Amino acid sequence: MSSFLLFLLATALPPKPTRYVTDNAGVLGEARVRALNEKLAQFERETSDQILVYVDRDLPPETTIEEMGAEAIHRWGVGQKGKDNGAILFVFTDAKKMRIEVGYGLESTLTDAKSKRITSTVMKPLMQRGDVAGGVEAGTDAMLSVVRGADFAGSGKTRVQAAVQKIPCGLVMGLGVILFILVITVIQRRQRRLGRNYGPNSGSGGTWVPSDSSSSDSWSNSSDSSSSGSDSGFSGGGGDGGGGGSSDSW
């Protein structure tokens, strides 16, 4: 029977997230998801610890929150390899259940007792007032405060950044020189074309400023928004499993 349950769980577990924050229930909103995601990416840069937030409406069929937590932290590889220094905050809005799942490397810092205190005294009062988003954010902040005492030094970059930085230095410098030459050439051509257009009040000593190109600060919640082009994407470090945690409800 146990092997059959494991089979059910293996097929029901959602795919590994590509970002630190997943909000399938739509309780946070795009701006808050983006801000929280960047906070967790920066936390990994500073400490090496990986904290995920996973919000959904309900659990997969035939799966308890404890089973999902233990399987997710293992199969998603949360925590850097050899350290298992990861944790996941789960919130299921329809089921009104939450859990903090902790990797082996953080269990001495983010203990079961501290996890329970976070869910029961920090998150639950907000959840019961209907402020699920506030509860998620407050619970995450409390986890970060506790985990900062973990005995791991940050590398100053996420795993995505580390992969990018493996590109040979000579190649990067060569590309940088080429890019610099191209930028200078474009600016010079534009100056000639616009007749060195200065600002209206700049006088003879003004500096030419090119018109600002449109930029996009939007971020899609879909799984297609992968971490391949982002410094704030989650790729998993190879954490092997969970060491504890605490479940709660509201």
PDB file of N, CA and C in Angstrom, residues 8 16 36 46 49 57 71 74 81 90 127 130 136 138 161 186 189 199 201 215 226 229 237 245:
ATOM      1  N   LEU A   8       1.075   7.449  -6.335  1.00  0.00           N
ATOM      2  CA  LEU A   8       0.072   8.501  -6.500  1.00  0.00           C
ATOM      3  C   LEU A   8       0.687   9.871  -6.276  1.00  0.00           C
ATOM      4  N   LYS A  16       8.316  21.419 -10.895  1.00  0.00           N
ATOM      5  CA  LYS A  16       9.195  22.291 -10.107  1.00  0.00           C
ATOM      6  C   LYS A  16       9.019  23.741 -10.547  1.00  0.00           C
ATOM      7  N   LEU A  36       8.146  39.974  -3.807  1.00  0.00           N
ATOM      8  CA  LEU A  36       8.521  38.892  -2.899  1.00  0.00           C
ATOM      9  C   LEU A  36       9.520  37.954  -3.557  1.00  0.00           C
ATOM     10  N   GLU A  46      22.596  36.528  -0.553  1.00  0.00           N
ATOM     11  CA  GLU A  46      23.258  36.945   0.687  1.00  0.00           C
ATOM     12  C   GLU A  46      23.620  35.771   1.592  1.00  0.00           C
ATOM     13  N   ASP A  49      20.841  30.383   1.246  1.00  0.00           N
ATOM     14  CA  ASP A  49      19.643  29.619   1.590  1.00  0.00           C
ATOM     15  C   ASP A  49      18.524  29.884   0.581  1.00  0.00           C
ATOM     16  N   ARG A  57      -4.904  26.773  -4.571  1.00  0.00           N
ATOM     17  CA  ARG A  57      -6.258  26.679  -4.000  1.00  0.00           C
ATOM     18  C   ARG A  57      -6.421  25.410  -3.170  1.00  0.00           C
ATOM     19  N   GLU A  71       7.834  15.486  -0.295  1.00  0.00           N
ATOM     20  CA  GLU A  71       8.174  15.098  -1.663  1.00  0.00           C
ATOM     21  C   GLU A  71       8.663  16.295  -2.475  1.00  0.00           C
ATOM     22  N   HIS A  74      12.245  17.495  -1.834  1.00  0.00           N
ATOM     23  CA  HIS A  74      13.205  16.534  -2.389  1.00  0.00           C
ATOM     24  C   HIS A  74      13.244  16.600  -3.911  1.00  0.00           C
ATOM     25  N   LYS A  81      23.154  22.180  -3.256  1.00  0.00           N
ATOM     26  CA  LYS A  81      23.667  20.808  -3.191  1.00  0.00           C
ATOM     27  C   LYS A  81      24.709  20.670  -2.083  1.00  0.00           C
ATOM     28  N   PHE A  90       4.070  26.551   2.230  1.00  0.00           N
ATOM     29  CA  PHE A  90       2.894  26.144   1.462  1.00  0.00           C
ATOM     30  C   PHE A  90       1.647  26.800   2.057  1.00  0.00           C
ATOM     31  N   MET A 127      -4.658  35.475   8.393  1.00  0.00           N
ATOM     32  CA  MET A 127      -5.483  34.606   7.557  1.00  0.00           C
ATOM     33  C   MET A 127      -6.934  34.618   8.027  1.00  0.00           C
ATOM     34  N   GLY A 130      -8.979  37.318   6.836  1.00  0.00           N
ATOM     35  CA  GLY A 130      -9.159  37.356   5.393  1.00  0.00           C
ATOM     36  C   GLY A 130      -7.995  37.948   4.639  1.00  0.00           C
ATOM     37  N   VAL A 136       0.860  35.561   4.046  1.00  0.00           N
ATOM     38  CA  VAL A 136       1.952  34.954   3.280  1.00  0.00           C
ATOM     39  C   VAL A 136       3.215  35.804   3.403  1.00  0.00           C
ATOM     40  N   ALA A 138       3.966  38.114   5.726  1.00  0.00           N
ATOM     41  CA  ALA A 138       4.459  38.166   7.109  1.00  0.00           C
ATOM     42  C   ALA A 138       5.132  36.852   7.488  1.00  0.00           C
ATOM     43  N   GLN A 161      22.565  33.023 -11.695  1.00  0.00           N
ATOM     44  CA  GLN A 161      23.677  33.943 -11.923  1.00  0.00           C
ATOM     45  C   GLN A 161      24.999  33.190 -11.985  1.00  0.00           C
ATOM     46  N   VAL A 186      26.409  53.906 -32.784  1.00  0.00           N
ATOM     47  CA  VAL A 186      24.988  54.260 -32.863  1.00  0.00           C
ATOM     48  C   VAL A 186      24.744  55.670 -32.355  1.00  0.00           C
ATOM     49  N   ARG A 189      26.067  58.283 -34.909  1.00  0.00           N
ATOM     50  CA  ARG A 189      25.184  58.380 -36.066  1.00  0.00           C
ATOM     51  C   ARG A 189      23.901  59.116 -35.709  1.00  0.00           C
ATOM     52  N   GLY A 199      19.125  69.823 -25.151  1.00  0.00           N
ATOM     53  CA  GLY A 199      17.926  70.196 -24.411  1.00  0.00           C
ATOM     54  C   GLY A 199      17.629  71.666 -24.599  1.00  0.00           C
ATOM     55  N   ASN A 201      17.017  74.128 -22.640  1.00  0.00           N
ATOM     56  CA  ASN A 201      17.614  75.113 -21.726  1.00  0.00           C
ATOM     57  C   ASN A 201      19.049  74.768 -21.382  1.00  0.00           C
ATOM     58  N   SER A 215      10.659  50.503 -22.160  1.00  0.00           N
ATOM     59  CA  SER A 215      11.112  49.322 -21.437  1.00  0.00           C
ATOM     60  C   SER A 215       9.914  48.646 -20.809  1.00  0.00           C
ATOM     61  N   SER A 226      10.325  31.393 -17.670  1.00  0.00           N
ATOM     62  CA  SER A 226      11.397  30.605 -17.067  1.00  0.00           C
ATOM     63  C   SER A 226      12.502  31.498 -16.566  1.00  0.00           C
ATOM     64  N   GLY A 229      16.448  33.685 -18.484  1.00  0.00           N
ATOM     65  CA  GLY A 229      16.916  35.016 -18.801  1.00  0.00           C
ATOM     66  C   GLY A 229      16.814  35.960 -17.636  1.00  0.00           C
ATOM     67  N   GLY A 237      18.942  23.692  -6.266  1.00  0.00           N
ATOM     68  CA  GLY A 237      20.368  23.455  -6.127  1.00  0.00           C
ATOM     69  C   GLY A 237      20.727  22.002  -5.943  1.00  0.00           C
ATOM     70  N   GLY A 245       9.475  20.481  10.022  1.00  0.00           N
ATOM     71  CA  GLY A 245       8.569  21.566   9.673  1.00  0.00           C
ATOM     72  C   GLY A 245       7.349  21.519  10.548  1.00  0.00           C
TER      73      GLY A 245
END
